[in-house]
CSV table of C-alpha atoms in Angstrom, one decimal:
chain,number,residue,atom,x,y,z
A,13,UNK,CA,42.4,12.5,-28.3
A,14,UNK,CA,40.9,9.2,-30.3
A,15,UNK,CA,42.1,7.6,-33.4
A,16,UNK,CA,39.4,8.3,-36.5
A,17,UNK,CA,39.0,3.7,-35.6
A,18,UNK,CA,38.2,4.6,-31.9
A,19,UNK,CA,35.5,7.4,-32.7
A,20,UNK,CA,33.7,5.8,-35.4
A,21,UNK,CA,30.4,3.6,-34.4
A,22,UNK,CA,30.1,-0.1,-36.7
A,23,UNK,CA,28.3,1.0,-39.9
A,24,UNK,CA,25.2,-0.4,-40.7
A,25,UNK,CA,24.5,-3.0,-43.1
A,26,UNK,CA,20.7,-1.7,-43.5
A,27,UNK,CA,18.3,0.3,-42.4
A,28,UNK,CA,16.1,-1.1,-39.8
A,29,UNK,CA,12.3,-1.3,-39.8
A,30,UNK,CA,10.5,0.7,-37.0
A,31,UNK,CA,7.1,0.8,-36.4
A,32,UNK,CA,5.2,2.8,-34.8
A,33,UNK,CA,2.3,3.0,-31.3
A,34,UNK,CA,0.3,6.4,-31.7
A,35,UNK,CA,2.1,9.3,-32.5
A,36,UNK,CA,0.1,10.3,-35.3
A,37,UNK,CA,-1.4,13.5,-36.9
A,38,UNK,CA,-1.1,16.5,-34.1
A,39,UNK,CA,1.6,14.9,-31.9
A,40,UNK,CA,4.7,16.5,-31.0
A,41,UNK,CA,6.1,14.1,-29.5
A,42,UNK,CA,5.8,11.4,-31.8
A,43,UNK,CA,7.3,14.0,-35.2
A,44,UNK,CA,10.2,14.2,-33.5
A,45,UNK,CA,10.8,10.3,-32.6
A,46,UNK,CA,10.5,10.2,-36.2
A,47,UNK,CA,12.9,13.0,-37.0
A,48,UNK,CA,15.7,11.6,-34.8
A,49,UNK,CA,15.3,7.9,-36.5
A,50,UNK,CA,15.4,9.2,-40.3
A,51,UNK,CA,18.2,11.9,-39.3
A,52,UNK,CA,20.2,8.5,-38.5
A,53,UNK,CA,20.1,7.4,-42.0
A,54,UNK,CA,20.0,3.7,-39.9
A,55,UNK,CA,16.1,4.0,-39.6
A,56,UNK,CA,13.2,3.4,-42.4
A,57,UNK,CA,9.3,3.5,-40.9
A,58,UNK,CA,7.6,1.0,-43.0
A,59,UNK,CA,4.4,0.4,-40.1
A,60,UNK,CA,2.5,2.1,-37.7
A,61,UNK,CA,-1.0,1.7,-35.9
A,62,UNK,CA,-1.0,5.9,-34.5
A,63,UNK,CA,-4.1,6.0,-33.5
A,64,UNK,CA,-6.4,3.6,-32.0
A,65,UNK,CA,-9.5,5.0,-33.8
A,66,UNK,CA,-9.4,3.4,-37.4
A,67,UNK,CA,-10.2,6.3,-39.7
A,68,UNK,CA,-7.5,9.0,-37.8
A,69,UNK,CA,-4.5,6.0,-37.8
A,70,UNK,CA,-6.1,5.3,-41.5
A,71,UNK,CA,-5.1,8.8,-42.9
A,72,UNK,CA,-1.8,9.3,-40.0
A,73,UNK,CA,-0.4,6.3,-41.8
A,74,UNK,CA,-1.3,7.9,-45.7
A,75,UNK,CA,0.5,11.4,-44.4
A,76,UNK,CA,3.3,9.3,-43.4
A,77,UNK,CA,3.6,7.4,-46.5
A,78,UNK,CA,3.2,3.4,-45.1
A,79,UNK,CA,2.1,0.9,-47.2
A,80,UNK,CA,-1.7,0.9,-47.1
A,81,UNK,CA,-1.3,-2.5,-45.4
A,82,UNK,CA,0.3,-2.2,-43.2
A,83,UNK,CA,-1.5,0.4,-41.7
A,84,UNK,CA,-3.0,-0.5,-38.2
A,85,UNK,CA,-5.8,0.4,-35.4
A,86,UNK,CA,-5.1,-2.6,-33.2
A,87,UNK,CA,-1.5,-2.6,-31.3
A,88,UNK,CA,-1.7,-6.6,-31.1
A,89,UNK,CA,-2.3,-6.6,-34.6
A,90,UNK,CA,0.1,-5.1,-35.5
A,91,UNK,CA,2.9,-6.6,-33.8
A,92,UNK,CA,1.4,-10.1,-34.5
A,93,UNK,CA,1.2,-9.7,-37.8
A,94,UNK,CA,4.4,-7.7,-38.1
A,95,UNK,CA,6.4,-10.2,-36.4
A,96,UNK,CA,5.1,-13.1,-38.7
A,97,UNK,CA,6.4,-11.1,-41.8
A,98,UNK,CA,10.2,-11.6,-43.7
A,99,UNK,CA,10.1,-7.8,-44.0
A,100,UNK,CA,8.6,-7.1,-40.3
A,101,UNK,CA,10.0,-4.4,-38.5
A,102,UNK,CA,13.0,-4.2,-36.3
A,103,UNK,CA,11.6,-2.3,-33.4
A,104,UNK,CA,8.7,-0.7,-32.1
A,105,UNK,CA,8.5,3.1,-30.7
A,106,UNK,CA,5.4,3.4,-28.3
A,107,UNK,CA,4.3,6.8,-28.5
A,108,UNK,CA,1.1,6.9,-25.9
A,109,UNK,CA,-0.3,8.1,-22.9
A,110,UNK,CA,1.4,6.5,-20.0
A,111,UNK,CA,-0.7,3.8,-18.9
A,112,UNK,CA,-0.5,2.2,-22.0
A,113,UNK,CA,3.1,1.5,-22.4
A,114,UNK,CA,3.2,-1.4,-19.9
A,115,UNK,CA,0.8,-3.6,-21.8
A,116,UNK,CA,1.9,-2.4,-25.4
A,117,UNK,CA,5.4,-3.1,-24.6
A,118,UNK,CA,4.5,-6.8,-22.7
A,119,UNK,CA,2.8,-7.6,-26.4
A,120,UNK,CA,6.0,-6.5,-28.4
A,121,UNK,CA,8.3,-7.8,-26.5
A,122,UNK,CA,6.2,-11.4,-26.5
A,123,UNK,CA,6.3,-11.3,-30.2
A,124,UNK,CA,10.3,-10.8,-30.1
A,125,UNK,CA,10.1,-7.4,-31.4
A,126,UNK,CA,12.5,-4.8,-30.0
A,127,UNK,CA,11.3,-1.7,-27.6
A,128,UNK,CA,11.6,2.1,-28.4
A,129,UNK,CA,9.7,3.6,-25.5
A,130,UNK,CA,8.4,7.4,-24.3
A,131,UNK,CA,9.4,8.2,-20.7
A,132,UNK,CA,8.1,7.8,-18.4
A,133,UNK,CA,8.4,3.6,-18.9
A,134,UNK,CA,5.8,3.2,-17.2
A,135,UNK,CA,3.0,4.3,-14.2
A,136,UNK,CA,3.6,1.9,-11.4
A,137,UNK,CA,7.1,0.7,-9.7
A,138,UNK,CA,5.2,-3.1,-10.1
A,139,UNK,CA,4.9,-2.7,-13.6
A,140,UNK,CA,8.2,-1.2,-14.8
A,141,UNK,CA,9.9,-4.1,-12.5
A,142,UNK,CA,8.2,-6.6,-14.9
A,143,UNK,CA,9.3,-5.0,-17.9
A,144,UNK,CA,12.5,-5.3,-17.1
A,145,UNK,CA,12.0,-9.1,-15.6
A,146,UNK,CA,10.7,-9.5,-19.3
A,147,UNK,CA,13.0,-8.0,-21.4
A,148,UNK,CA,15.3,-10.5,-19.5
A,149,UNK,CA,13.8,-13.2,-20.6
A,150,UNK,CA,12.9,-12.0,-23.9
A,151,UNK,CA,16.4,-10.3,-24.5
A,152,UNK,CA,14.8,-7.8,-26.8
A,153,UNK,CA,16.9,-4.4,-27.0
A,154,UNK,CA,14.9,-2.1,-25.4
A,155,UNK,CA,15.9,2.0,-24.9
A,156,UNK,CA,13.9,4.1,-23.1
A,157,UNK,CA,13.7,7.8,-25.3
A,158,UNK,CA,15.5,10.4,-21.9
A,159,UNK,CA,16.9,12.1,-25.0
A,160,UNK,CA,18.9,14.6,-23.4
A,161,UNK,CA,21.8,12.5,-22.4
A,162,UNK,CA,22.7,11.9,-26.7
A,163,UNK,CA,23.8,15.6,-26.7
A,164,UNK,CA,27.3,15.0,-27.5
A,165,UNK,CA,28.9,17.7,-24.6
A,166,UNK,CA,26.7,15.3,-22.2
A,167,UNK,CA,28.8,12.9,-23.0
A,168,UNK,CA,32.2,14.9,-22.7
A,169,UNK,CA,30.4,15.7,-19.3
A,170,UNK,CA,30.3,11.9,-18.2
A,171,UNK,CA,34.4,11.2,-19.7
A,172,UNK,CA,35.5,14.6,-17.9
A,173,UNK,CA,33.7,13.2,-14.9
A,174,UNK,CA,35.1,10.1,-15.0
A,175,UNK,CA,38.4,10.9,-15.7
A,176,UNK,CA,38.5,12.7,-12.8
A,177,UNK,CA,38.4,16.8,-14.0
A,178,UNK,CA,36.5,17.6,-10.9
A,179,UNK,CA,38.5,15.1,-8.6
A,180,UNK,CA,36.1,14.3,-5.9
A,181,UNK,CA,32.3,14.6,-6.8
A,182,UNK,CA,30.8,17.2,-4.2
A,183,UNK,CA,27.4,18.8,-4.9
A,184,UNK,CA,24.8,18.4,-8.3
A,185,UNK,CA,21.9,20.7,-9.1
A,186,UNK,CA,19.7,20.4,-12.2
A,187,UNK,CA,17.0,22.1,-12.8
A,188,UNK,CA,14.4,21.9,-15.9
A,189,UNK,CA,11.9,24.8,-16.2
A,190,UNK,CA,8.6,25.1,-18.6
A,191,UNK,CA,5.6,27.9,-18.7
A,192,UNK,CA,3.3,25.6,-20.5
A,193,UNK,CA,1.5,25.2,-18.0
A,194,UNK,CA,0.4,27.5,-15.9
A,195,UNK,CA,-3.4,28.5,-17.3
A,196,UNK,CA,-4.1,24.9,-18.6
A,197,UNK,CA,-7.6,24.0,-19.6
A,198,UNK,CA,-9.8,22.4,-16.5
A,199,UNK,CA,-12.7,20.5,-16.6
A,200,UNK,CA,-15.2,23.3,-15.9
A,201,UNK,CA,-13.5,24.5,-19.5
A,202,UNK,CA,-14.8,21.4,-20.9
A,203,UNK,CA,-10.4,20.0,-22.1
A,204,UNK,CA,-8.4,18.7,-19.0
A,205,UNK,CA,-5.2,17.3,-20.4
A,206,UNK,CA,-4.6,13.8,-20.3
A,207,UNK,CA,-1.5,14.1,-17.5
A,208,UNK,CA,-3.6,15.3,-14.9
A,209,UNK,CA,-6.1,12.4,-15.2
A,210,UNK,CA,-4.2,10.3,-12.6
A,211,UNK,CA,-5.8,6.9,-13.8
A,212,UNK,CA,-3.5,8.0,-17.1
A,213,UNK,CA,-0.6,9.4,-16.2
A,214,UNK,CA,-0.5,8.4,-12.5
A,215,UNK,CA,-0.4,10.4,-9.4
A,216,UNK,CA,2.5,13.1,-10.7
A,217,UNK,CA,2.1,15.7,-13.5
A,218,UNK,CA,5.5,17.7,-13.6
A,219,UNK,CA,8.4,15.5,-11.8
A,220,UNK,CA,7.0,12.2,-13.8
A,221,UNK,CA,7.1,14.4,-17.3
A,222,UNK,CA,10.2,16.3,-17.2
A,223,UNK,CA,11.6,15.6,-13.7
A,224,UNK,CA,12.4,12.3,-14.7
A,225,UNK,CA,14.4,14.2,-17.4
A,226,UNK,CA,16.2,15.7,-15.4
A,227,UNK,CA,16.6,12.7,-12.6
A,228,UNK,CA,18.2,10.8,-15.6
A,229,UNK,CA,20.3,13.4,-16.8
A,230,UNK,CA,21.9,13.6,-13.1
A,231,UNK,CA,22.6,10.4,-13.2
A,232,UNK,CA,23.8,9.8,-16.2
A,233,UNK,CA,26.2,12.7,-16.3
A,234,UNK,CA,27.4,11.7,-12.4
A,235,UNK,CA,27.1,8.0,-13.1
A,236,UNK,CA,26.1,8.0,-9.0
A,237,UNK,CA,22.6,6.0,-8.8
A,238,UNK,CA,20.3,7.9,-6.6
A,239,UNK,CA,20.2,7.2,-3.0
A,240,UNK,CA,17.1,9.1,-1.7
A,241,UNK,CA,15.1,12.0,-1.8
A,242,UNK,CA,12.9,14.7,-0.4
A,243,UNK,CA,10.5,16.2,-1.8
A,244,UNK,CA,8.1,19.4,-2.0
A,245,UNK,CA,4.8,19.3,-4.6
A,246,UNK,CA,3.5,22.7,-5.2
A,247,UNK,CA,0.8,24.2,-7.6
A,248,UNK,CA,1.7,28.4,-8.2
A,249,UNK,CA,-0.2,28.1,-12.1
A,250,UNK,CA,-3.6,28.1,-12.2
A,251,UNK,CA,-5.5,24.8,-9.9
A,252,UNK,CA,-4.5,21.6,-11.0
A,253,UNK,CA,-5.1,18.1,-9.5
A,254,UNK,CA,-1.6,17.7,-9.6
A,255,UNK,CA,1.8,19.3,-9.2
A,256,UNK,CA,3.0,21.4,-11.3
A,257,UNK,CA,6.2,22.9,-9.3
A,258,UNK,CA,8.8,20.5,-7.2
A,259,UNK,CA,11.7,20.8,-5.5
A,260,UNK,CA,13.6,18.1,-4.0
A,261,UNK,CA,16.6,17.2,-2.5
A,262,UNK,CA,18.9,14.3,-3.5
A,263,UNK,CA,21.4,12.5,-1.7
A,264,UNK,CA,23.6,10.2,-4.5
A,265,UNK,CA,25.6,6.8,-4.1
A,266,UNK,CA,28.6,7.9,-1.4
A,267,UNK,CA,26.5,10.4,0.2
A,268,UNK,CA,26.7,13.2,-2.3
A,269,UNK,CA,24.2,16.0,-2.1
A,270,UNK,CA,22.3,17.3,-4.4
A,271,UNK,CA,19.0,19.3,-5.5
A,272,UNK,CA,16.7,19.2,-8.8
A,273,UNK,CA,14.3,21.9,-9.1
A,274,UNK,CA,11.1,21.4,-11.7
A,275,UNK,CA,8.5,23.3,-13.0
A,276,UNK,CA,6.2,23.3,-15.7
A,277,UNK,CA,4.5,26.8,-14.3
A,278,UNK,CA,7.8,29.0,-14.8
A,279,UNK,CA,7.0,32.2,-16.3
A,280,UNK,CA,9.2,33.2,-19.2
A,281,UNK,CA,10.8,29.8,-19.6
A,282,UNK,CA,10.2,27.4,-22.7
A,283,UNK,CA,12.9,24.9,-22.3
A,284,UNK,CA,15.3,25.1,-19.9
A,285,UNK,CA,17.5,21.9,-18.3
A,286,UNK,CA,20.1,22.8,-16.9
A,287,UNK,CA,22.9,20.3,-15.0
A,288,UNK,CA,25.9,22.1,-12.7
A,289,UNK,CA,28.6,19.3,-11.2
A,290,UNK,CA,31.0,20.9,-8.2
A,291,UNK,CA,33.8,18.9,-7.7
A,292,UNK,CA,36.9,19.7,-4.8
A,293,UNK,CA,38.8,20.9,-7.6
A,294,UNK,CA,36.3,22.5,-10.8
A,295,UNK,CA,33.2,22.1,-12.1
A,296,UNK,CA,31.1,21.6,-15.3
A,297,UNK,CA,27.6,23.6,-16.1
A,298,UNK,CA,25.5,22.6,-19.2
A,299,UNK,CA,22.5,24.2,-20.3
A,300,UNK,CA,20.1,22.2,-23.0
A,301,UNK,CA,19.0,25.6,-24.8
A,302,UNK,CA,22.6,25.8,-25.3
A,303,UNK,CA,23.8,22.3,-26.6
A,304,UNK,CA,26.9,23.1,-27.8
A,305,UNK,CA,28.7,24.5,-25.4
A,306,UNK,CA,30.1,22.8,-21.6
A,307,UNK,CA,31.5,25.6,-19.0
A,308,UNK,CA,34.7,24.0,-17.2
A,309,UNK,CA,35.5,26.1,-14.1
A,310,UNK,CA,39.2,25.7,-11.3
A,311,UNK,CA,39.3,28.2,-8.1
A,312,UNK,CA,40.9,31.3,-9.3
A,313,UNK,CA,41.3,30.8,-13.3
A,314,UNK,CA,39.1,31.7,-16.6
A,315,UNK,CA,36.4,30.2,-17.4
A,316,UNK,CA,37.1,27.4,-20.5
A,317,UNK,CA,34.0,27.0,-22.3
A,318,UNK,CA,34.2,24.1,-24.8
A,319,UNK,CA,32.5,24.0,-28.1
A,320,UNK,CA,31.6,20.9,-29.7
A,321,UNK,CA,33.8,19.8,-32.2
A,322,UNK,CA,36.6,20.8,-30.3
A,323,UNK,CA,40.0,19.0,-30.0
A,324,UNK,CA,39.9,18.8,-26.9
A,325,UNK,CA,36.7,16.5,-27.2
A,326,UNK,CA,37.2,12.6,-26.1
A,327,UNK,CA,35.8,9.7,-28.7
A,328,UNK,CA,32.2,9.9,-27.6
A,329,UNK,CA,31.6,13.1,-28.5
A,330,UNK,CA,33.5,12.5,-32.3
A,331,UNK,CA,31.3,9.5,-32.7
A,332,UNK,CA,28.5,10.9,-32.2
A,333,UNK,CA,28.7,14.2,-33.7
A,334,UNK,CA,27.3,14.8,-37.5
A,335,UNK,CA,28.9,19.0,-38.3
A,336,UNK,CA,32.3,20.4,-38.2
A,337,UNK,CA,32.7,23.3,-35.5
A,338,UNK,CA,30.8,26.5,-36.1
A,339,UNK,CA,27.9,24.9,-37.7
A,340,UNK,CA,25.1,23.8,-34.4
A,341,UNK,CA,23.5,21.0,-33.3
A,342,UNK,CA,20.7,21.0,-32.0
A,343,UNK,CA,17.5,18.1,-30.4
A,344,UNK,CA,16.9,16.8,-33.7
A,345,UNK,CA,20.8,15.4,-33.5
A,346,UNK,CA,20.6,14.2,-30.3
A,347,UNK,CA,17.7,12.4,-30.8
A,348,UNK,CA,19.1,10.9,-33.9
A,349,UNK,CA,22.2,10.1,-31.8
A,350,UNK,CA,20.4,7.9,-29.7
A,351,UNK,CA,18.5,5.9,-32.7
A,352,UNK,CA,22.1,5.6,-34.3
A,353,UNK,CA,22.9,4.0,-30.5
A,354,UNK,CA,19.9,1.7,-30.4
A,355,UNK,CA,20.3,0.2,-34.2
A,356,UNK,CA,24.2,-0.4,-33.4
A,357,UNK,CA,22.8,-2.5,-29.8
A,358,UNK,CA,20.4,-4.0,-32.2
A,359,UNK,CA,22.4,-4.8,-35.5
A,360,UNK,CA,24.9,-5.9,-33.5
A,361,UNK,CA,22.4,-8.2,-31.3
A,362,UNK,CA,20.9,-9.6,-34.8
A,363,UNK,CA,24.7,-10.0,-36.2
A,364,UNK,CA,25.8,-11.9,-32.7
A,365,UNK,CA,28.6,-9.2,-32.7
A,366,UNK,CA,30.1,-8.5,-28.9
A,367,UNK,CA,30.3,-4.8,-29.4
A,368,UNK,CA,33.1,-3.0,-27.5
A,369,UNK,CA,32.2,-1.6,-23.8
A,370,UNK,CA,31.3,2.3,-24.4
A,371,UNK,CA,30.4,2.3,-27.6
A,372,UNK,CA,26.6,2.6,-26.9
A,373,UNK,CA,25.6,4.4,-23.9
A,374,UNK,CA,21.4,4.9,-24.4
A,375,UNK,CA,18.9,4.4,-21.7
A,376,UNK,CA,17.4,0.9,-21.0
A,377,UNK,CA,14.8,-0.2,-19.4
A,378,UNK,CA,16.7,-0.2,-16.0
A,379,UNK,CA,16.7,4.0,-16.5
A,380,UNK,CA,13.3,4.0,-16.7
A,381,UNK,CA,12.5,1.4,-13.7
A,382,UNK,CA,14.7,4.4,-12.5
A,383,UNK,CA,12.8,6.7,-13.6
A,384,UNK,CA,9.4,5.6,-11.8
A,385,UNK,CA,11.4,4.8,-8.7
A,386,UNK,CA,12.3,8.5,-8.5
A,387,UNK,CA,8.3,9.9,-9.3
A,388,UNK,CA,6.9,7.0,-6.2
A,389,UNK,CA,9.6,8.0,-4.3
A,390,UNK,CA,9.1,12.2,-4.6
A,391,UNK,CA,5.2,11.5,-4.5
A,392,UNK,CA,5.0,9.2,-1.3
A,393,UNK,CA,8.0,11.7,0.2
A,394,UNK,CA,5.6,14.9,-1.1
A,395,UNK,CA,2.3,13.4,0.1
A,396,UNK,CA,4.2,12.8,4.3
A,397,UNK,CA,5.4,16.7,4.5
A,398,UNK,CA,9.1,16.4,2.5
A,399,UNK,CA,10.0,13.1,4.5
A,400,UNK,CA,13.3,11.6,3.3
A,401,UNK,CA,12.3,8.1,1.6
A,402,UNK,CA,15.1,5.9,0.1
A,403,UNK,CA,14.7,4.5,-2.9
């Protein structure tokens, strides 16, 4: 059991200023980012290039109550202008289609502005590696929005794995099912989504979209890097140029085997992300649609259902939770946790303060690079009839 001092994150000295590229009116992901940032109470949204279309950018900026002079239609102009202001943005959110992430992130890093990029980081490994190198050169904080690892009970899972509660880790199984892509419109219908355009999304649909979430969750919860995989891509919904379903075998560091199943054409599912870890002594299971609970099981004993805010939860849980036991938290709280930790890291850098090890654990640009490696390996494996591919 941690003390209150161990569990507490540093208090903020001011709200950090946040800008957005993309994510304007009609954008679900933009609203989710903004809600998480506001709920954290560590950010205020002050600027944005919310659309590349001038009229839409202006309308979206006004809807977000931004000052007119800080509503932009060109992200390059925004980066240059905000970098010159004494009250310029501390960080920018990139909530645009995949193929634009690389160029936008480069411009803001080159202006010394911290970056929060939606996943996947970008479409190619070469671009991802260049962003990692530029982050090292500039020293900016660079976060990638793999939000599920910011749920309090995922942090509890990681604490228990690190403490040896499962014994030797033997198996890792993760799955992510949705059904919204069963009957997507096609070009013949006059409206193919950008995620099915290889020029915009790369050469993967579902694996790059939600499969990367599952991959990151598996690596985060176990603390293990993925070393190799074999993948089978399928289209089980209406005809599409890219996969809507993938079945992937995994091999983690130390030879730990695993599986990853993902589909956006699984009828009757919504956001069904689930992870199960099996050790030689016990197992753990967590589901995104029931994020408050973590199931711990040992052979021959009753299962234990742990609840966020239980006294047995560790310091990482206590540091992130907002509500007492019995008052449920959900996805917006996970986003707020993500934004809280990013703010703590940026504030520490601005003040020249070293943070205690483990105080923040948000996904960095390195996690983004790992996600691109995972996707590219899965694409190559499926194209080679399911051959094993090393990352």
